[in-house]
Amino acid sequence: MPPPPPHRPTSTSTPSGKGELAELKTQLRQLAGSRAPGVEDLKRELYKKVISYMTIGIDVSPLFSEMVMCSATSDVVLKKMCYLYVGNYARVHPDLALLTINFLQKDCQDEYPMIRGLALRSLCSLRVQNLVEYLVGPLRSGLKDTHGIKDFSEWAQCLVLEMVAKYVPEDPNETFDIMNLLEDRLQHANSAVVLATIKVFLNLTMSMADVHQQVYERIKAPLMTLVSSGSPEQSYAVLCHLHLLVMRAPVLFSSDYKHFYCRYSDPSYIKKLKLEMLTAVANENNTYEIVTELSEYAANVDVAIARESIRAVGKIALQQYDVNAIVDRLLQFLEMEKDYVTAETLVLVKDLLRKYPQWSQDCIAVVGNVSSKHVQEPKAKAALLWMLGEYALEMPDAPYVLEGFVESWAEEESPEVRLELLTAVAKCFFRRAPETQKILGAALAAALSDAHQDVHDRGLLYYRLLQHGVETAERVINPPKQAVSVFADTQSSEIKDRIFDEFNTLAVVYQQPSYMFLDKEHRGAFEFSDDTSTNASVTESSETMLASQSVDANDNDLLLSASEKEDTRGNLVSNGSSSYVAPSNSLIDGLGSFTVPPAASSLPTASFAIDDLLGLSLSTNSPESTLAQPSLVLNAKPALNPGAFQQKWRQLPVASTEDYGLSSQAAANLTGPQPLLKHMQTHLIHCIASGGQAPNFKFFFFAQKSNASTGLGYFLVECIINVTARKCTVNYKTDESDLLESFAAVFKSAILNFGV
Amino acid sequence: MISQFFVLSLRGDNIIFRDYRADVPKSSAEIFFRKVKFWKGEEGEEAPPVFNVDGVNYLHVKVAGLLFVATSRVNVSPSLVLELLQRIVRVAKDYLGVLNEESLRKNFVLVYELLDETIDFGYPQTTSTEVLKSYVFNEPITIDAARIPNLGAAAIFMQGSRRMPGTAVTKSVVANEPGGKKREEIFVDIIEKISVTFSSSGYILTSEVDGTIQMKSYLTGNPEIRLALNEDLSIGSGGGSNYEYGGSGGMGMVMLDDCNFHESVRLDDFDLDRTLTLVPPDGEFPVMNYRMTQEFKVPFKVYPTISDVGAFKAELVLKVRAEFANTITANSVVLRVPLPKSTTRATFQLELGASGQSTDFKESNKMMEWSLRKVTGGSEHLLRVKLTLSQERNANIKKETGPVSMNFTIPMYNASRLQVRYLQIVKKSKTYNPYRWVRYVTHANSYVVRL
């Protein structure tokens, strides 16, 4: 025999022909059944030979079945070689690959975790298309494998967990299996692992309100430990997430408020977050302590934090009703005689007065102590001026204080302050004309020659109004005011939900959804474009789906004035075939929920929609049975973005499936998806995506019961319509199963009503 | 995934720069540094560790006077990136022994080699010094640790306890020692940071111990180690907050609110006898982090009083009492007090015979400082400060003074009373008896006394 060429990995001989292969085949076959001691070593030798032939390009695929037979062993080295062999030939011989499925699947259940892992990897790397279906089972059980995740490095665990967060379990049992398996990841010292795990927990329990709340309770301690250990930078990233959770469910954290007290050594970026959290968790039980603590920070050497602390006291004050306690604090702040403290306090008093005008006596007494010389900041000056104008009668020296301001008009740098001054003087004039007349003249003269356009214009406006008549001017400049009930929230709940969807990402740190800070091409694959009205596929189906009725449109709606909104709504409906309009009162105060009056309204146009909501009109259900069901009131403005819809749709099981017959008019009207979705909208059932062409259409609708807590109380509907058959198949999903029947009745009556 | 990694000095010099994905311009280091330096907050605030400039996300940590920065274009997990940066720091420290600008500059080839193995195309691969050892071939060039003012947790041992070999924890895990032979030793440090806030009446408002059991192993052959903690250690109250139960923790029991563990730790026996089992990887790592809000005996009590003593004068008296045993000595004790805005002068009057103490008053920010080099357990110290004020009748002098904040380090003392009962090295050979160092240290995190 010639010596083997040097590049060959082993010193085994080359098969000179069919004979050699046949011999290997026989040997393998003999060993396959053998249980003799040392048989594993013999197998290894043979395997090595086979692999070395394979490496140099000799086709050893005829040995396939023997190789597979021999691999029934617990020897990891043998297994590894066999997997290598199988992986090599599967791609070119898909027929042979089929033979391996069985034994690989069996290995996926081996008692040794290492073999389970290797087998799963080999199974997944067969790369034969029609075998992919066999992967699903082992992959699933792999996910449940108690050894699974922990064998990865911490960084790989983060990636895997990111993936698991997107997985939708088949049933609650699977959800709990996954959570129990991952439970100990919450004790990991690496905050990235813990946060990735928390994301999984939060996502999995999204539609199980009580378990979701348990998750909050469970993750508190680990999050707080991570905040306390590690560098300030690491603490910050974790604290941002804790902040997000606190803002979502402040009630759950109200007894943990002491954890949010600022530490002397905390950097200002951490203190700021803590102040917001303290503000959020304040309730009647802990307010006293929280406000006392915040007041201590008002004397902080860090001026920015001192300011934030006073603002925080203000925010809490705006939620509470104890005027005495708050006035005490305000006095304390003003006593400190620090310019910035005084400034923030004045702004705070102004806001308080706008919300609680009835506190004017107490608050004005406080402000009366402030010497205007100590007020330097424009915002504070403006606040003081506003109060002087508004409460000119209660503050005896108001005209004289204003006079001082007018005299130094030229030195006042801020146009904002000059505008406020002009208005304050005018308001004071309406109340105390004799004392103020001269001052008003001086102020108007100064304003008319002011270099700032707005100041000049306002001066001119006031001047002309006063020329026209003092009463007219007063009606315009100082009309009776209503107390502000709620100050505008800076973020819509839609934005907040989107940030929550992006848990464990930068979105949480920036408090912005990623589309606001990333370039388009760098957003994740699962991201929806910021403009939800563009094409967005909502289901895995390959149909082209047109997302309609974007949630953004809803938000914009809130910005429109009531009349404009009505117009829009009118246009929407007039596009449809019928001419009815939903009751206008509910649309105008679109923020509120739609309450169904006990009896049908006397307006015939309105009664349609109301009847529909009760499921009375055109419904085959008898009125008695409908009324027996729990009452359902739908939210007029439910918010649900396509991403959240998609997730809910995957998580929830189909609760019921119904077939309805459509009227011929309905079928005739359904030339495209638009008319139906507009129709359903008048019934407070919103379309999130629709698609298809005649005769087949598909719609995804959603609705939410009113007064539902965030993220809950949704009804999701998949509606498939065949116009030719005049048939409509409806799949309902909901996290509110008690009300499903009522909702189904509403939906049914709405859809049957279409085109009538 | 990250796009770039770089290290900047506090002057903004580029010490290390590695680009992984070439999707962020090279000028990023400059953009970053300018942003951090001139962060425009309301009143000159510190830049947050994570921010976005023109679609590029910058994440950084500050260690040893250096800025470790990662950039990314995508919506990464901020925790993942910040943990990664911190881990790179740790690996560098394991390799170089001492981490500072000089050691990084001297070893930049090695650092690049480490970075190539640590991160691939922006994805973290491994940050374990143990694993990296088999892929990394450059030898570290060690610098003379003795003349370097040390930074980081290890430094605190060097001041206090003479029993500790000072250079031990600053030597490289990888480099051979001058003699060619490595000393077999293992360090287990129980490091506690305590935060206490006292009200003006001396009552404790909040208190917390944040602890870490840190390990650094120089043992060959990676033997298994068993670390036994207090047998009666209890963990967790379920709700996450122990404040309600404060002080009622039973007789001498240590009650932790919560803890977490390094991934090498096995907890098989933990519930049974509070023993941690692990095969320590090479390098420094935290075995366990813990948090305790159970009331504990505070190491220092401070009694500050301020009073008017004339039209333009006030007197501040600070009394400090060390509440721990007299066998223990605290180091680098510093008390800082912000004085009233109208203070123009502060005259200090130390006790007779006081040594190792110094005082200072900075007019610019009206801050006074009292430093005591050493404070023995049980001792009491007093300082009188006479203030000259520019304003007559200061109605609220008390409101304008304070709070007193205190810094200290107390070696061989731990506030939580968490103990390592024993450190067992499971190795067959009976002659094998490496050095085992179990050390305790407590330092102040936020120790505040209100006036």
PDB file of N, CA and C in Angstrom, chain A residues 154-155 187-192 195 221-222 225 228 231 233-234 236 256 258-259 263-265 272 293 296 307 311 335 502 504-507 510 514 517-519 522, chain B residues 42 45 49 51-52 57 60-62 73 75-80 82-83 86-87 127 193 195 205 208 210 241 243 258 260-261 263 291 396 405 445-446 448 450:
ATOM      1  N   GLU A 154     -23.593  35.073  28.461  1.00  0.00           N
ATOM      2  CA  GLU A 154     -24.571  36.092  28.826  1.00  0.00           C
ATOM      3  C   GLU A 154     -24.972  36.961  27.631  1.00  0.00           C
ATOM      4  N   TRP A 155     -24.040  37.178  26.710  1.00  0.00           N
ATOM      5  CA  TRP A 155     -24.355  38.025  25.554  1.00  0.00           C
ATOM      6  C   TRP A 155     -25.286  37.302  24.611  1.00  0.00           C
ATOM      7  N   GLN A 187     -32.081  36.900  38.457  1.00  0.00           N
ATOM      8  CA  GLN A 187     -31.048  37.023  39.499  1.00  0.00           C
ATOM      9  C   GLN A 187     -29.669  37.183  38.907  1.00  0.00           C
ATOM     10  N   HIS A 188     -29.603  37.418  37.599  1.00  0.00           N
ATOM     11  CA  HIS A 188     -28.314  37.551  36.947  1.00  0.00           C
ATOM     12  C   HIS A 188     -27.709  38.905  37.280  1.00  0.00           C
ATOM     13  N   ALA A 189     -26.383  38.908  37.396  1.00  0.00           N
ATOM     14  CA  ALA A 189     -25.729  40.176  37.740  1.00  0.00           C
ATOM     15  C   ALA A 189     -25.640  41.111  36.538  1.00  0.00           C
ATOM     16  N   ASN A 190     -25.842  40.577  35.344  1.00  0.00           N
ATOM     17  CA  ASN A 190     -25.751  41.401  34.140  1.00  0.00           C
ATOM     18  C   ASN A 190     -27.116  42.048  33.865  1.00  0.00           C
ATOM     19  N   SER A 191     -27.160  43.368  33.920  1.00  0.00           N
ATOM     20  CA  SER A 191     -28.450  44.042  33.804  1.00  0.00           C
ATOM     21  C   SER A 191     -29.076  43.832  32.428  1.00  0.00           C
ATOM     22  N   ALA A 192     -28.253  43.622  31.410  1.00  0.00           N
ATOM     23  CA  ALA A 192     -28.802  43.400  30.070  1.00  0.00           C
ATOM     24  C   ALA A 192     -29.606  42.097  30.037  1.00  0.00           C
ATOM     25  N   LEU A 195     -32.952  42.721  32.037  1.00  0.00           N
ATOM     26  CA  LEU A 195     -33.926  43.527  31.311  1.00  0.00           C
ATOM     27  C   LEU A 195     -34.516  42.753  30.126  1.00  0.00           C
ATOM     28  N   ALA A 221     -37.759  44.102  42.916  1.00  0.00           N
ATOM     29  CA  ALA A 221     -36.543  43.926  43.708  1.00  0.00           C
ATOM     30  C   ALA A 221     -35.306  43.783  42.825  1.00  0.00           C
ATOM     31  N   PRO A 222     -35.328  42.899  41.801  1.00  0.00           N
ATOM     32  CA  PRO A 222     -34.135  42.808  40.962  1.00  0.00           C
ATOM     33  C   PRO A 222     -33.763  44.137  40.294  1.00  0.00           C
ATOM     34  N   THR A 225     -32.105  46.336  42.848  1.00  0.00           N
ATOM     35  CA  THR A 225     -30.749  45.886  43.148  1.00  0.00           C
ATOM     36  C   THR A 225     -29.787  46.331  42.052  1.00  0.00           C
ATOM     37  N   SER A 228     -28.924  49.885  42.387  1.00  0.00           N
ATOM     38  CA  SER A 228     -28.001  50.176  43.491  1.00  0.00           C
ATOM     39  C   SER A 228     -26.588  49.665  43.265  1.00  0.00           C
ATOM     40  N   SER A 231     -22.018  50.730  38.134  1.00  0.00           N
ATOM     41  CA  SER A 231     -21.614  52.125  37.941  1.00  0.00           C
ATOM     42  C   SER A 231     -22.843  53.004  37.788  1.00  0.00           C
ATOM     43  N   GLU A 233     -23.594  54.802  35.395  1.00  0.00           N
ATOM     44  CA  GLU A 233     -24.094  54.695  34.020  1.00  0.00           C
ATOM     45  C   GLU A 233     -25.017  53.498  33.885  1.00  0.00           C
ATOM     46  N   GLN A 234     -24.585  52.367  34.459  1.00  0.00           N
ATOM     47  CA  GLN A 234     -25.439  51.170  34.397  1.00  0.00           C
ATOM     48  C   GLN A 234     -26.734  51.411  35.174  1.00  0.00           C
ATOM     49  N   TYR A 236     -28.235  54.113  35.602  1.00  0.00           N
ATOM     50  CA  TYR A 236     -29.075  55.018  34.820  1.00  0.00           C
ATOM     51  C   TYR A 236     -29.920  54.249  33.807  1.00  0.00           C
ATOM     52  N   ASP A 256     -43.020  52.036  47.567  1.00  0.00           N
ATOM     53  CA  ASP A 256     -41.567  51.962  47.393  1.00  0.00           C
ATOM     54  C   ASP A 256     -40.935  53.335  47.254  1.00  0.00           C
ATOM     55  N   LYS A 258     -39.515  55.424  49.016  1.00  0.00           N
ATOM     56  CA  LYS A 258     -38.228  55.767  49.625  1.00  0.00           C
ATOM     57  C   LYS A 258     -37.053  55.349  48.746  1.00  0.00           C
ATOM     58  N   HIS A 259     -37.304  54.370  47.891  1.00  0.00           N
ATOM     59  CA  HIS A 259     -36.233  53.958  46.983  1.00  0.00           C
ATOM     60  C   HIS A 259     -35.931  55.029  45.954  1.00  0.00           C
ATOM     61  N   ARG A 263     -29.946  60.450  46.297  1.00  0.00           N
ATOM     62  CA  ARG A 263     -28.771  60.337  47.138  1.00  0.00           C
ATOM     63  C   ARG A 263     -27.841  61.481  46.820  1.00  0.00           C
ATOM     64  N   TYR A 264     -27.095  61.836  47.844  1.00  0.00           N
ATOM     65  CA  TYR A 264     -26.178  62.955  47.693  1.00  0.00           C
ATOM     66  C   TYR A 264     -25.234  62.722  46.518  1.00  0.00           C
ATOM     67  N   SER A 265     -24.828  61.469  46.360  1.00  0.00           N
ATOM     68  CA  SER A 265     -23.817  61.161  45.364  1.00  0.00           C
ATOM     69  C   SER A 265     -24.404  60.887  43.974  1.00  0.00           C
ATOM     70  N   LYS A 272     -32.858  63.527  38.406  1.00  0.00           N
ATOM     71  CA  LYS A 272     -34.020  64.010  37.639  1.00  0.00           C
ATOM     72  C   LYS A 272     -35.068  62.907  37.468  1.00  0.00           C
ATOM     73  N   GLU A 293     -39.469  65.544  51.802  1.00  0.00           N
ATOM     74  CA  GLU A 293     -38.177  65.188  51.225  1.00  0.00           C
ATOM     75  C   GLU A 293     -37.830  66.128  50.067  1.00  0.00           C
ATOM     76  N   GLU A 296     -36.511  69.403  51.029  1.00  0.00           N
ATOM     77  CA  GLU A 296     -35.100  69.399  51.403  1.00  0.00           C
ATOM     78  C   GLU A 296     -34.222  69.635  50.179  1.00  0.00           C
ATOM     79  N   ARG A 307     -34.481  73.318  41.422  1.00  0.00           N
ATOM     80  CA  ARG A 307     -35.607  73.768  40.611  1.00  0.00           C
ATOM     81  C   ARG A 307     -36.578  72.626  40.318  1.00  0.00           C
ATOM     82  N   ARG A 311     -40.597  72.149  41.212  1.00  0.00           N
ATOM     83  CA  ARG A 311     -41.592  71.802  40.191  1.00  0.00           C
ATOM     84  C   ARG A 311     -42.317  70.521  40.577  1.00  0.00           C
ATOM     85  N   GLU A 335     -39.243  81.891  51.959  1.00  0.00           N
ATOM     86  CA  GLU A 335     -38.387  82.314  53.067  1.00  0.00           C
ATOM     87  C   GLU A 335     -36.913  82.065  52.778  1.00  0.00           C
ATOM     88  N   GLU A 502     -41.043  49.082  22.951  1.00  0.00           N
ATOM     89  CA  GLU A 502     -39.607  49.042  22.692  1.00  0.00           C
ATOM     90  C   GLU A 502     -38.824  48.954  23.997  1.00  0.00           C
ATOM     91  N   ASN A 504     -36.351  47.800  26.858  1.00  0.00           N
ATOM     92  CA  ASN A 504     -34.960  47.369  26.729  1.00  0.00           C
ATOM     93  C   ASN A 504     -34.313  47.870  25.448  1.00  0.00           C
ATOM     94  N   THR A 505     -34.654  49.084  25.044  1.00  0.00           N
ATOM     95  CA  THR A 505     -33.946  49.730  23.935  1.00  0.00           C
ATOM     96  C   THR A 505     -33.712  51.186  24.317  1.00  0.00           C
ATOM     97  N   LEU A 506     -33.049  51.891  23.423  1.00  0.00           N
ATOM     98  CA  LEU A 506     -32.762  53.310  23.663  1.00  0.00           C
ATOM     99  C   LEU A 506     -34.033  54.138  23.781  1.00  0.00           C
ATOM    100  N   ALA A 507     -35.112  53.658  23.170  1.00  0.00           N
ATOM    101  CA  ALA A 507     -36.370  54.411  23.196  1.00  0.00           C
ATOM    102  C   ALA A 507     -36.763  54.745  24.633  1.00  0.00           C
ATOM    103  N   TYR A 510     -34.445  57.619  25.944  1.00  0.00           N
ATOM    104  CA  TYR A 510     -34.774  58.922  25.352  1.00  0.00           C
ATOM    105  C   TYR A 510     -36.229  59.316  25.605  1.00  0.00           C
ATOM    106  N   SER A 514     -38.597  54.845  18.682  1.00  0.00           N
ATOM    107  CA  SER A 514     -37.358  54.882  17.899  1.00  0.00           C
ATOM    108  C   SER A 514     -37.512  55.655  16.598  1.00  0.00           C
ATOM    109  N   PHE A 517     -35.923  59.098  16.617  1.00  0.00           N
ATOM    110  CA  PHE A 517     -34.496  59.425  16.723  1.00  0.00           C
ATOM    111  C   PHE A 517     -33.586  58.607  15.804  1.00  0.00           C
ATOM    112  N   LEU A 518     -34.155  57.631  15.098  1.00  0.00           N
ATOM    113  CA  LEU A 518     -33.298  56.834  14.220  1.00  0.00           C
ATOM    114  C   LEU A 518     -33.613  57.127  12.763  1.00  0.00           C
ATOM    115  N   ASP A 519     -32.616  56.969  11.906  1.00  0.00           N
ATOM    116  CA  ASP A 519     -32.861  57.069  10.474  1.00  0.00           C
ATOM    117  C   ASP A 519     -33.708  55.877  10.068  1.00  0.00           C
ATOM    118  N   HIS A 522     -32.342  52.285   9.725  1.00  0.00           N
ATOM    119  CA  HIS A 522     -31.773  51.600  10.881  1.00  0.00           C
ATOM    120  C   HIS A 522     -32.824  51.103  11.858  1.00  0.00           C
TER     121      HIS A 522
ATOM    122  N   GLU B  42     -29.569  72.907  32.201  1.00  0.00           N
ATOM    123  CA  GLU B  42     -30.011  74.177  32.773  1.00  0.00           C
ATOM    124  C   GLU B  42     -28.872  74.883  33.511  1.00  0.00           C
ATOM    125  N   GLU B  45     -25.180  70.915  33.847  1.00  0.00           N
ATOM    126  CA  GLU B  45     -25.285  69.542  34.325  1.00  0.00           C
ATOM    127  C   GLU B  45     -24.311  68.632  33.595  1.00  0.00           C
ATOM    128  N   PRO B  49     -25.274  59.317  30.357  1.00  0.00           N
ATOM    129  CA  PRO B  49     -24.417  58.291  29.746  1.00  0.00           C
ATOM    130  C   PRO B  49     -24.862  57.897  28.339  1.00  0.00           C
ATOM    131  N   PHE B  51     -26.771  59.414  24.790  1.00  0.00           N
ATOM    132  CA  PHE B  51     -27.448  60.476  24.062  1.00  0.00           C
ATOM    133  C   PHE B  51     -27.292  60.278  22.562  1.00  0.00           C
ATOM    134  N   ASN B  52     -28.064  61.049  21.807  1.00  0.00           N
ATOM    135  CA  ASN B  52     -28.130  60.882  20.359  1.00  0.00           C
ATOM    136  C   ASN B  52     -27.777  62.200  19.698  1.00  0.00           C
ATOM    137  N   ASN B  57     -26.132  57.153  18.164  1.00  0.00           N
ATOM    138  CA  ASN B  57     -26.268  57.020  19.608  1.00  0.00           C
ATOM    139  C   ASN B  57     -24.891  56.866  20.239  1.00  0.00           C
ATOM    140  N   HIS B  60     -21.601  55.937  26.979  1.00  0.00           N
ATOM    141  CA  HIS B  60     -20.269  55.966  27.575  1.00  0.00           C
ATOM    142  C   HIS B  60     -20.283  55.687  29.074  1.00  0.00           C
ATOM    143  N   VAL B  61     -19.130  55.221  29.555  1.00  0.00           N
ATOM    144  CA  VAL B  61     -18.911  55.096  30.998  1.00  0.00           C
ATOM    145  C   VAL B  61     -17.589  55.789  31.317  1.00  0.00           C
ATOM    146  N   LYS B  62     -17.527  56.345  32.524  1.00  0.00           N
ATOM    147  CA  LYS B  62     -16.299  57.007  32.957  1.00  0.00           C
ATOM    148  C   LYS B  62     -15.601  56.090  33.937  1.00  0.00           C
ATOM    149  N   ARG B  73     -25.915  52.891  15.483  1.00  0.00           N
ATOM    150  CA  ARG B  73     -26.933  53.502  14.644  1.00  0.00           C
ATOM    151  C   ARG B  73     -28.317  52.929  14.919  1.00  0.00           C
ATOM    152  N   ASN B  75     -31.357  50.753  17.371  1.00  0.00           N
ATOM    153  CA  ASN B  75     -32.021  50.877  18.663  1.00  0.00           C
ATOM    154  C   ASN B  75     -31.562  49.764  19.600  1.00  0.00           C
ATOM    155  N   VAL B  76     -30.341  49.871  20.072  1.00  0.00           N
ATOM    156  CA  VAL B  76     -29.743  48.826  20.909  1.00  0.00           C
ATOM    157  C   VAL B  76     -30.330  48.849  22.321  1.00  0.00           C
ATOM    158  N   SER B  77     -30.020  47.793  23.068  1.00  0.00           N
ATOM    159  CA  SER B  77     -30.336  47.796  24.493  1.00  0.00           C
ATOM    160  C   SER B  77     -29.254  48.609  25.190  1.00  0.00           C
ATOM    161  N   PRO B  78     -29.623  49.715  25.821  1.00  0.00           N
ATOM    162  CA  PRO B  78     -28.597  50.544  26.464  1.00  0.00           C
ATOM    163  C   PRO B  78     -27.851  49.786  27.560  1.00  0.00           C
ATOM    164  N   SER B  79     -28.581  48.938  28.276  1.00  0.00           N
ATOM    165  CA  SER B  79     -27.920  48.170  29.335  1.00  0.00           C
ATOM    166  C   SER B  79     -26.863  47.245  28.758  1.00  0.00           C
ATOM    167  N   LEU B  80     -27.192  46.642  27.635  1.00  0.00           N
ATOM    168  CA  LEU B  80     -26.243  45.713  27.032  1.00  0.00           C
ATOM    169  C   LEU B  80     -24.958  46.445  26.678  1.00  0.00           C
ATOM    170  N   LEU B  82     -23.793  49.354  27.848  1.00  0.00           N
ATOM    171  CA  LEU B  82     -23.075  49.877  29.013  1.00  0.00           C
ATOM    172  C   LEU B  82     -22.414  48.753  29.806  1.00  0.00           C
ATOM    173  N   GLU B  83     -23.089  47.601  29.912  1.00  0.00           N
ATOM    174  CA  GLU B  83     -22.471  46.436  30.565  1.00  0.00           C
ATOM    175  C   GLU B  83     -21.222  46.019  29.789  1.00  0.00           C
ATOM    176  N   GLN B  86     -18.350  48.317  30.447  1.00  0.00           N
ATOM    177  CA  GLN B  86     -17.817  48.071  31.773  1.00  0.00           C
ATOM    178  C   GLN B  86     -16.992  46.777  31.781  1.00  0.00           C
ATOM    179  N   ARG B  87     -17.451  45.804  31.008  1.00  0.00           N
ATOM    180  CA  ARG B  87     -16.768  44.513  30.945  1.00  0.00           C
ATOM    181  C   ARG B  87     -15.441  44.631  30.206  1.00  0.00           C
ATOM    182  N   THR B 127     -16.538  38.207  27.005  1.00  0.00           N
ATOM    183  CA  THR B 127     -15.840  39.221  27.796  1.00  0.00           C
ATOM    184  C   THR B 127     -15.197  38.545  28.991  1.00  0.00           C
ATOM    185  N   LYS B 193     -21.187  49.697  50.210  1.00  0.00           N
ATOM    186  CA  LYS B 193     -21.387  51.147  50.128  1.00  0.00           C
ATOM    187  C   LYS B 193     -22.630  51.435  50.954  1.00  0.00           C
ATOM    188  N   SER B 195     -25.579  54.087  52.428  1.00  0.00           N
ATOM    189  CA  SER B 195     -26.279  55.352  52.253  1.00  0.00           C
ATOM    190  C   SER B 195     -27.200  55.551  53.443  1.00  0.00           C
ATOM    191  N   LEU B 205     -33.736  58.610  58.468  1.00  0.00           N
ATOM    192  CA  LEU B 205     -34.844  58.633  57.510  1.00  0.00           C
ATOM    193  C   LEU B 205     -34.787  57.452  56.561  1.00  0.00           C
ATOM    194  N   GLU B 208     -29.475  52.267  53.552  1.00  0.00           N
ATOM    195  CA  GLU B 208     -29.347  51.134  52.640  1.00  0.00           C
ATOM    196  C   GLU B 208     -27.883  50.726  52.546  1.00  0.00           C
ATOM    197  N   ASP B 210     -25.467  48.691  49.940  1.00  0.00           N
ATOM    198  CA  ASP B 210     -25.320  48.056  48.643  1.00  0.00           C
ATOM    199  C   ASP B 210     -23.975  47.352  48.629  1.00  0.00           C
ATOM    200  N   SER B 241     -39.643  45.707  49.088  1.00  0.00           N
ATOM    201  CA  SER B 241     -39.279  46.766  50.015  1.00  0.00           C
ATOM    202  C   SER B 241     -39.327  46.240  51.434  1.00  0.00           C
ATOM    203  N   TYR B 243     -38.802  48.326  53.991  1.00  0.00           N
ATOM    204  CA  TYR B 243     -38.907  49.462  54.901  1.00  0.00           C
ATOM    205  C   TYR B 243     -39.951  49.232  55.982  1.00  0.00           C
ATOM    206  N   ASP B 258     -32.578  41.758  48.490  1.00  0.00           N
ATOM    207  CA  ASP B 258     -32.472  41.075  47.211  1.00  0.00           C
ATOM    208  C   ASP B 258     -30.999  40.921  46.882  1.00  0.00           C
ATOM    209  N   ASN B 260     -28.167  39.384  43.467  1.00  0.00           N
ATOM    210  CA  ASN B 260     -27.985  38.669  42.199  1.00  0.00           C
ATOM    211  C   ASN B 260     -26.585  38.082  42.125  1.00  0.00           C
ATOM    212  N   PHE B 261     -26.382  37.192  41.155  1.00  0.00           N
ATOM    213  CA  PHE B 261     -25.155  36.395  41.161  1.00  0.00           C
ATOM    214  C   PHE B 261     -24.461  36.404  39.807  1.00  0.00           C
ATOM    215  N   GLU B 263     -22.667  34.610  36.658  1.00  0.00           N
ATOM    216  CA  GLU B 263     -23.183  33.415  35.983  1.00  0.00           C
ATOM    217  C   GLU B 263     -22.414  32.142  36.320  1.00  0.00           C
ATOM    218  N   ARG B 291     -28.419  43.914  48.335  1.00  0.00           N
ATOM    219  CA  ARG B 291     -28.994  45.176  48.768  1.00  0.00           C
ATOM    220  C   ARG B 291     -29.740  44.930  50.072  1.00  0.00           C
ATOM    221  N   ASN B 396     -33.125  82.819  58.519  1.00  0.00           N
ATOM    222  CA  ASN B 396     -33.230  81.382  58.315  1.00  0.00           C
ATOM    223  C   ASN B 396     -31.886  80.723  58.094  1.00  0.00           C
ATOM    224  N   SER B 405     -22.486  66.335  54.417  1.00  0.00           N
ATOM    225  CA  SER B 405     -22.289  65.049  53.744  1.00  0.00           C
ATOM    226  C   SER B 405     -20.935  64.512  54.146  1.00  0.00           C
ATOM    227  N   ASN B 445     -21.490  56.008  50.647  1.00  0.00           N
ATOM    228  CA  ASN B 445     -21.983  56.333  49.314  1.00  0.00           C
ATOM    229  C   ASN B 445     -22.650  57.704  49.395  1.00  0.00           C
ATOM    230  N   SER B 446     -23.694  57.745  50.213  1.00  0.00           N
ATOM    231  CA  SER B 446     -24.385  59.014  50.429  1.00  0.00           C
ATOM    232  C   SER B 446     -24.721  59.055  51.914  1.00  0.00           C
ATOM    233  N   VAL B 448     -25.591  61.451  54.734  1.00  0.00           N
ATOM    234  CA  VAL B 448     -26.054  62.830  54.803  1.00  0.00           C
ATOM    235  C   VAL B 448     -26.744  63.132  56.128  1.00  0.00           C
ATOM    236  N   ARG B 450     -28.897  66.139  57.919  1.00  0.00           N
ATOM    237  CA  ARG B 450     -29.570  67.421  57.681  1.00  0.00           C
ATOM    238  C   ARG B 450     -29.547  68.304  58.919  1.00  0.00           C
TER     239      ARG B 450
END
